[in-house]
PDB file of C-alpha atoms in Angstrom:
ATOM      1  CA  UNK A   1       0.000   0.000   0.000  1.00  0.00           C
ATOM      2  CA  UNK A   2       1.580   3.255  -1.159  1.00  0.00           C
ATOM      3  CA  UNK A   3       0.373   6.851  -1.504  1.00  0.00           C
ATOM      4  CA  UNK A   4       0.170   7.129  -5.287  1.00  0.00           C
ATOM      5  CA  UNK A   5      -1.935   9.435  -7.416  1.00  0.00           C
ATOM      6  CA  UNK A   6      -2.389  10.550 -11.029  1.00  0.00           C
ATOM      7  CA  UNK A   7      -0.365  13.677 -10.302  1.00  0.00           C
ATOM      8  CA  UNK A   8       2.460  14.044 -12.828  1.00  0.00           C
ATOM      9  CA  UNK A   9       2.088  15.771 -16.165  1.00  0.00           C
ATOM     10  CA  UNK A  10       4.343  13.629 -18.359  1.00  0.00           C
ATOM     11  CA  UNK A  11       5.521  13.507 -21.933  1.00  0.00           C
ATOM     12  CA  UNK A  12       6.294  17.208 -22.249  1.00  0.00           C
ATOM     13  CA  UNK A  13       8.291  18.304 -25.273  1.00  0.00           C
ATOM     14  CA  UNK A  14      10.457  21.409 -25.262  1.00  0.00           C
ATOM     15  CA  UNK A  15       8.302  24.507 -24.637  1.00  0.00           C
ATOM     16  CA  UNK A  16       5.106  22.417 -24.656  1.00  0.00           C
ATOM     17  CA  UNK A  17       2.778  20.843 -22.114  1.00  0.00           C
ATOM     18  CA  UNK A  18       2.769  17.106 -21.457  1.00  0.00           C
ATOM     19  CA  UNK A  19       0.412  14.638 -23.072  1.00  0.00           C
ATOM     20  CA  UNK A  20      -0.737  12.547 -20.106  1.00  0.00           C
ATOM     21  CA  UNK A  21      -1.091  12.420 -16.339  1.00  0.00           C
ATOM     22  CA  UNK A  22       0.849   9.555 -14.759  1.00  0.00           C
ATOM     23  CA  UNK A  23       0.951   7.815 -11.405  1.00  0.00           C
ATOM     24  CA  UNK A  24       3.631   8.881  -8.921  1.00  0.00           C
ATOM     25  CA  UNK A  25       4.216   8.561  -5.203  1.00  0.00           C
ATOM     26  CA  UNK A  26       2.594  11.546  -3.459  1.00  0.00           C
ATOM     27  CA  UNK A  27       3.155  11.456   0.308  1.00  0.00           C
ATOM     28  CA  UNK A  28       0.003  13.518   0.952  1.00  0.00           C
ATOM     29  CA  UNK A  29      -2.250  11.101  -0.978  1.00  0.00           C
ATOM     30  CA  UNK A  30      -4.218   8.151   0.361  1.00  0.00           C
ATOM     31  CA  UNK A  31      -2.514   4.766   0.320  1.00  0.00           C
ATOM     32  CA  UNK A  32      -3.778   2.380  -2.336  1.00  0.00           C
ATOM     33  CA  UNK A  33      -2.901  -1.109  -3.502  1.00  0.00           C
ATOM     34  CA  UNK A  34       0.125  -1.203  -5.831  1.00  0.00           C
ATOM     35  CA  UNK A  35       1.830  -3.981  -7.763  1.00  0.00           C
ATOM     36  CA  UNK A  36       5.318  -5.331  -8.156  1.00  0.00           C
ATOM     37  CA  UNK A  37       7.189  -7.767 -10.385  1.00  0.00           C
ATOM     38  CA  UNK A  38      10.506  -9.588 -10.135  1.00  0.00           C
ATOM     39  CA  UNK A  39      13.366  -8.407 -12.345  1.00  0.00           C
ATOM     40  CA  UNK A  40      15.894 -10.933 -13.616  1.00  0.00           C
ATOM     41  CA  UNK A  41      19.031  -8.834 -13.180  1.00  0.00           C
ATOM     42  CA  UNK A  42      22.412  -9.536 -11.564  1.00  0.00           C
ATOM     43  CA  UNK A  43      22.373  -6.708  -9.005  1.00  0.00           C
ATOM     44  CA  UNK A  44      20.634  -3.610  -7.698  1.00  0.00           C
ATOM     45  CA  UNK A  45      22.480  -1.207 -10.004  1.00  0.00           C
ATOM     46  CA  UNK A  46      21.375  -3.237 -13.024  1.00  0.00           C
ATOM     47  CA  UNK A  47      17.797  -3.198 -11.700  1.00  0.00           C
ATOM     48  CA  UNK A  48      17.905   0.593 -11.309  1.00  0.00           C
ATOM     49  CA  UNK A  49      19.269   1.052 -14.844  1.00  0.00           C
ATOM     50  CA  UNK A  50      16.697  -1.388 -16.256  1.00  0.00           C
ATOM     51  CA  UNK A  51      13.810   0.537 -14.682  1.00  0.00           C
ATOM     52  CA  UNK A  52      15.305   3.865 -15.787  1.00  0.00           C
ATOM     53  CA  UNK A  53      15.421   2.625 -19.382  1.00  0.00           C
ATOM     54  CA  UNK A  54      11.835   1.369 -19.217  1.00  0.00           C
ATOM     55  CA  UNK A  55      10.641   4.693 -17.780  1.00  0.00           C
ATOM     56  CA  UNK A  56      12.677   6.847 -20.197  1.00  0.00           C
ATOM     57  CA  UNK A  57      14.932   8.278 -17.470  1.00  0.00           C
ATOM     58  CA  UNK A  58      18.427   7.741 -18.900  1.00  0.00           C
ATOM     59  CA  UNK A  59      20.137  10.880 -17.566  1.00  0.00           C
ATOM     60  CA  UNK A  60      19.043  11.213 -13.947  1.00  0.00           C
ATOM     61  CA  UNK A  61      18.521   7.548 -13.072  1.00  0.00           C
ATOM     62  CA  UNK A  62      20.573   7.823  -9.887  1.00  0.00           C
ATOM     63  CA  UNK A  63      18.070  10.261  -8.352  1.00  0.00           C
ATOM     64  CA  UNK A  64      14.879   9.451 -10.255  1.00  0.00           C
ATOM     65  CA  UNK A  65      14.934   5.726  -9.504  1.00  0.00           C
ATOM     66  CA  UNK A  66      14.307   4.901  -5.864  1.00  0.00           C
ATOM     67  CA  UNK A  67      15.889   1.827  -4.350  1.00  0.00           C
ATOM     68  CA  UNK A  68      16.439  -0.192  -1.246  1.00  0.00           C
ATOM     69  CA  UNK A  69      19.112  -2.778  -0.581  1.00  0.00           C
ATOM     70  CA  UNK A  70      17.286  -4.945   1.938  1.00  0.00           C
ATOM     71  CA  UNK A  71      20.521  -6.531   3.258  1.00  0.00           C
ATOM     72  CA  UNK A  72      22.537  -3.348   3.863  1.00  0.00           C
ATOM     73  CA  UNK A  73      19.595  -1.052   4.556  1.00  0.00           C
ATOM     74  CA  UNK A  74      20.887   1.500   2.033  1.00  0.00           C
ATOM     75  CA  UNK A  75      17.931   3.375   0.509  1.00  0.00           C
ATOM     76  CA  UNK A  76      16.984   6.328  -1.652  1.00  0.00           C
ATOM     77  CA  UNK A  77      13.582   7.733  -2.531  1.00  0.00           C
ATOM     78  CA  UNK A  78      10.055   8.430  -1.396  1.00  0.00           C
ATOM     79  CA  UNK A  79       8.510   5.830   0.924  1.00  0.00           C
ATOM     80  CA  UNK A  80      11.887   4.047   1.196  1.00  0.00           C
ATOM     81  CA  UNK A  81      11.367   2.969   4.820  1.00  0.00           C
ATOM     82  CA  UNK A  82       7.984   1.401   4.113  1.00  0.00           C
ATOM     83  CA  UNK A  83       9.225  -0.298   0.928  1.00  0.00           C
ATOM     84  CA  UNK A  84      12.330  -1.613   2.721  1.00  0.00           C
ATOM     85  CA  UNK A  85      10.228  -3.146   5.498  1.00  0.00           C
ATOM     86  CA  UNK A  86       7.913  -4.774   2.952  1.00  0.00           C
ATOM     87  CA  UNK A  87      10.749  -6.044   0.722  1.00  0.00           C
ATOM     88  CA  UNK A  88      12.705  -7.537   3.614  1.00  0.00           C
ATOM     89  CA  UNK A  89       9.577  -9.209   5.016  1.00  0.00           C
ATOM     90  CA  UNK A  90       8.977 -11.134   1.789  1.00  0.00           C
ATOM     91  CA  UNK A  91      12.644 -11.984   1.263  1.00  0.00           C
ATOM     92  CA  UNK A  92      13.655  -9.646  -1.555  1.00  0.00           C
ATOM     93  CA  UNK A  93      17.313  -8.675  -1.938  1.00  0.00           C
ATOM     94  CA  UNK A  94      16.334  -5.203  -3.112  1.00  0.00           C
ATOM     95  CA  UNK A  95      13.548  -3.109  -4.566  1.00  0.00           C
ATOM     96  CA  UNK A  96      13.504  -0.357  -7.208  1.00  0.00           C
ATOM     97  CA  UNK A  97      10.748   2.109  -8.085  1.00  0.00           C
ATOM     98  CA  UNK A  98      10.182   5.274 -10.079  1.00  0.00           C
ATOM     99  CA  UNK A  99      11.002   8.191  -7.789  1.00  0.00           C
ATOM    100  CA  UNK A 100       9.623  11.095  -9.803  1.00  0.00           C
ATOM    101  CA  UNK A 101       7.858  13.946  -7.991  1.00  0.00           C
ATOM    102  CA  UNK A 102       4.400  15.318  -8.606  1.00  0.00           C
ATOM    103  CA  UNK A 103       4.559  17.830 -11.455  1.00  0.00           C
ATOM    104  CA  UNK A 104       2.026  20.067 -13.145  1.00  0.00           C
ATOM    105  CA  UNK A 105       2.424  22.907 -15.634  1.00  0.00           C
ATOM    106  CA  UNK A 106       6.214  22.654 -15.406  1.00  0.00           C
ATOM    107  CA  UNK A 107       6.269  23.004 -11.602  1.00  0.00           C
ATOM    108  CA  UNK A 108       6.963  20.337  -8.989  1.00  0.00           C
ATOM    109  CA  UNK A 109       3.589  20.752  -7.307  1.00  0.00           C
ATOM    110  CA  UNK A 110       0.666  18.495  -6.545  1.00  0.00           C
ATOM    111  CA  UNK A 111      -2.121  19.399  -8.973  1.00  0.00           C
ATOM    112  CA  UNK A 112      -5.702  19.659  -7.792  1.00  0.00           C
ATOM    113  CA  UNK A 113      -8.365  17.236  -8.935  1.00  0.00           C
ATOM    114  CA  UNK A 114      -9.963  20.051 -10.977  1.00  0.00           C
ATOM    115  CA  UNK A 115      -6.643  20.847 -12.687  1.00  0.00           C
ATOM    116  CA  UNK A 116      -6.117  17.207 -13.668  1.00  0.00           C
ATOM    117  CA  UNK A 117      -9.638  16.916 -15.084  1.00  0.00           C
ATOM    118  CA  UNK A 118      -9.316  20.203 -17.005  1.00  0.00           C
ATOM    119  CA  UNK A 119      -5.913  19.159 -18.395  1.00  0.00           C
ATOM    120  CA  UNK A 120      -7.208  15.766 -19.597  1.00  0.00           C
ATOM    121  CA  UNK A 121     -10.421  17.263 -20.973  1.00  0.00           C
ATOM    122  CA  UNK A 122      -8.418  19.795 -23.036  1.00  0.00           C
ATOM    123  CA  UNK A 123      -6.233  17.207 -24.787  1.00  0.00           C
ATOM    124  CA  UNK A 124      -6.805  16.998 -28.536  1.00  0.00           C
ATOM    125  CA  UNK A 125      -7.515  13.727 -30.329  1.00  0.00           C
ATOM    126  CA  UNK A 126      -3.867  12.863 -30.986  1.00  0.00           C
ATOM    127  CA  UNK A 127      -2.817  13.342 -27.371  1.00  0.00           C
ATOM    128  CA  UNK A 128      -6.042  12.161 -25.806  1.00  0.00           C
ATOM    129  CA  UNK A 129      -5.630   8.541 -26.925  1.00  0.00           C
ATOM    130  CA  UNK A 130      -2.404   7.741 -25.000  1.00  0.00           C
ATOM    131  CA  UNK A 131      -3.577   9.689 -21.957  1.00  0.00           C
ATOM    132  CA  UNK A 132      -6.869   7.819 -21.844  1.00  0.00           C
ATOM    133  CA  UNK A 133      -5.133   4.472 -22.477  1.00  0.00           C
ATOM    134  CA  UNK A 134      -2.737   5.100 -19.575  1.00  0.00           C
ATOM    135  CA  UNK A 135      -5.580   5.782 -17.131  1.00  0.00           C
ATOM    136  CA  UNK A 136      -7.781   2.922 -18.329  1.00  0.00           C
ATOM    137  CA  UNK A 137      -4.936   0.378 -18.265  1.00  0.00           C
ATOM    138  CA  UNK A 138      -3.703   1.166 -14.766  1.00  0.00           C
ATOM    139  CA  UNK A 139      -4.549  -1.838 -12.561  1.00  0.00           C
ATOM    140  CA  UNK A 140      -8.083  -1.714 -11.203  1.00  0.00           C
ATOM    141  CA  UNK A 141      -6.896  -1.855  -7.600  1.00  0.00           C
ATOM    142  CA  UNK A 142      -5.040   1.455  -7.973  1.00  0.00           C
ATOM    143  CA  UNK A 143      -8.237   3.193  -6.958  1.00  0.00           C
ATOM    144  CA  UNK A 144      -7.171   6.776  -6.274  1.00  0.00           C
ATOM    145  CA  UNK A 145      -9.351   9.820  -5.653  1.00  0.00           C
ATOM    146  CA  UNK A 146      -8.240  11.406  -8.946  1.00  0.00           C
ATOM    147  CA  UNK A 147      -8.962   8.188 -10.832  1.00  0.00           C
ATOM    148  CA  UNK A 148     -12.478   8.150  -9.425  1.00  0.00           C
ATOM    149  CA  UNK A 149     -12.916  11.757 -10.607  1.00  0.00           C
ATOM    150  CA  UNK A 150     -11.528  10.935 -14.072  1.00  0.00           C
ATOM    151  CA  UNK A 151     -13.977   8.039 -14.383  1.00  0.00           C
ATOM    152  CA  UNK A 152     -16.887  10.164 -13.171  1.00  0.00           C
ATOM    153  CA  UNK A 153     -16.094  13.307 -15.214  1.00  0.00           C
ATOM    154  CA  UNK A 154     -14.597  11.821 -18.402  1.00  0.00           C
ATOM    155  CA  UNK A 155     -16.025   8.298 -18.456  1.00  0.00           C
ATOM    156  CA  UNK A 156     -12.566   6.711 -18.732  1.00  0.00           C
ATOM    157  CA  UNK A 157     -13.503   3.453 -17.035  1.00  0.00           C
ATOM    158  CA  UNK A 158     -10.980   0.783 -16.148  1.00  0.00           C
ATOM    159  CA  UNK A 159     -10.147  -2.142 -18.406  1.00  0.00           C
ATOM    160  CA  UNK A 160     -10.284  -5.379 -16.443  1.00  0.00           C
TER     161      UNK A 160
END
């Protein structure tokens, strides 16, 4: 259970707005069910680089990828203590996660529900498709307050 929310405007091009709102850890948000998967990598550094590549974070992977080494206790990132406790309890050697902050309109701020809805509503056809797909394809159990508003206001219901 982690405090995640649809609170990061992502996909921005130079001098332009982003094209979707993505899930990130937001300490002030309610905790919801999240998911994890095993990575077949030789060590924690390889796991961090693998996730950075998947998330399109090649330059700042050392700060933008959170991690915990469950054996040494070395950690970095939001919710690291909680993730370390969980990972150690189930016998993981380490855990990695995307450690990007909330961001809206080019600022590292938590957007309001109304701002997220207005942003998504204003997307044109080309940009609307990936944004809608991202929201609909997020696992059903990631039932955040903003997701409930997106479903209610835009009709972007979950794909099961």
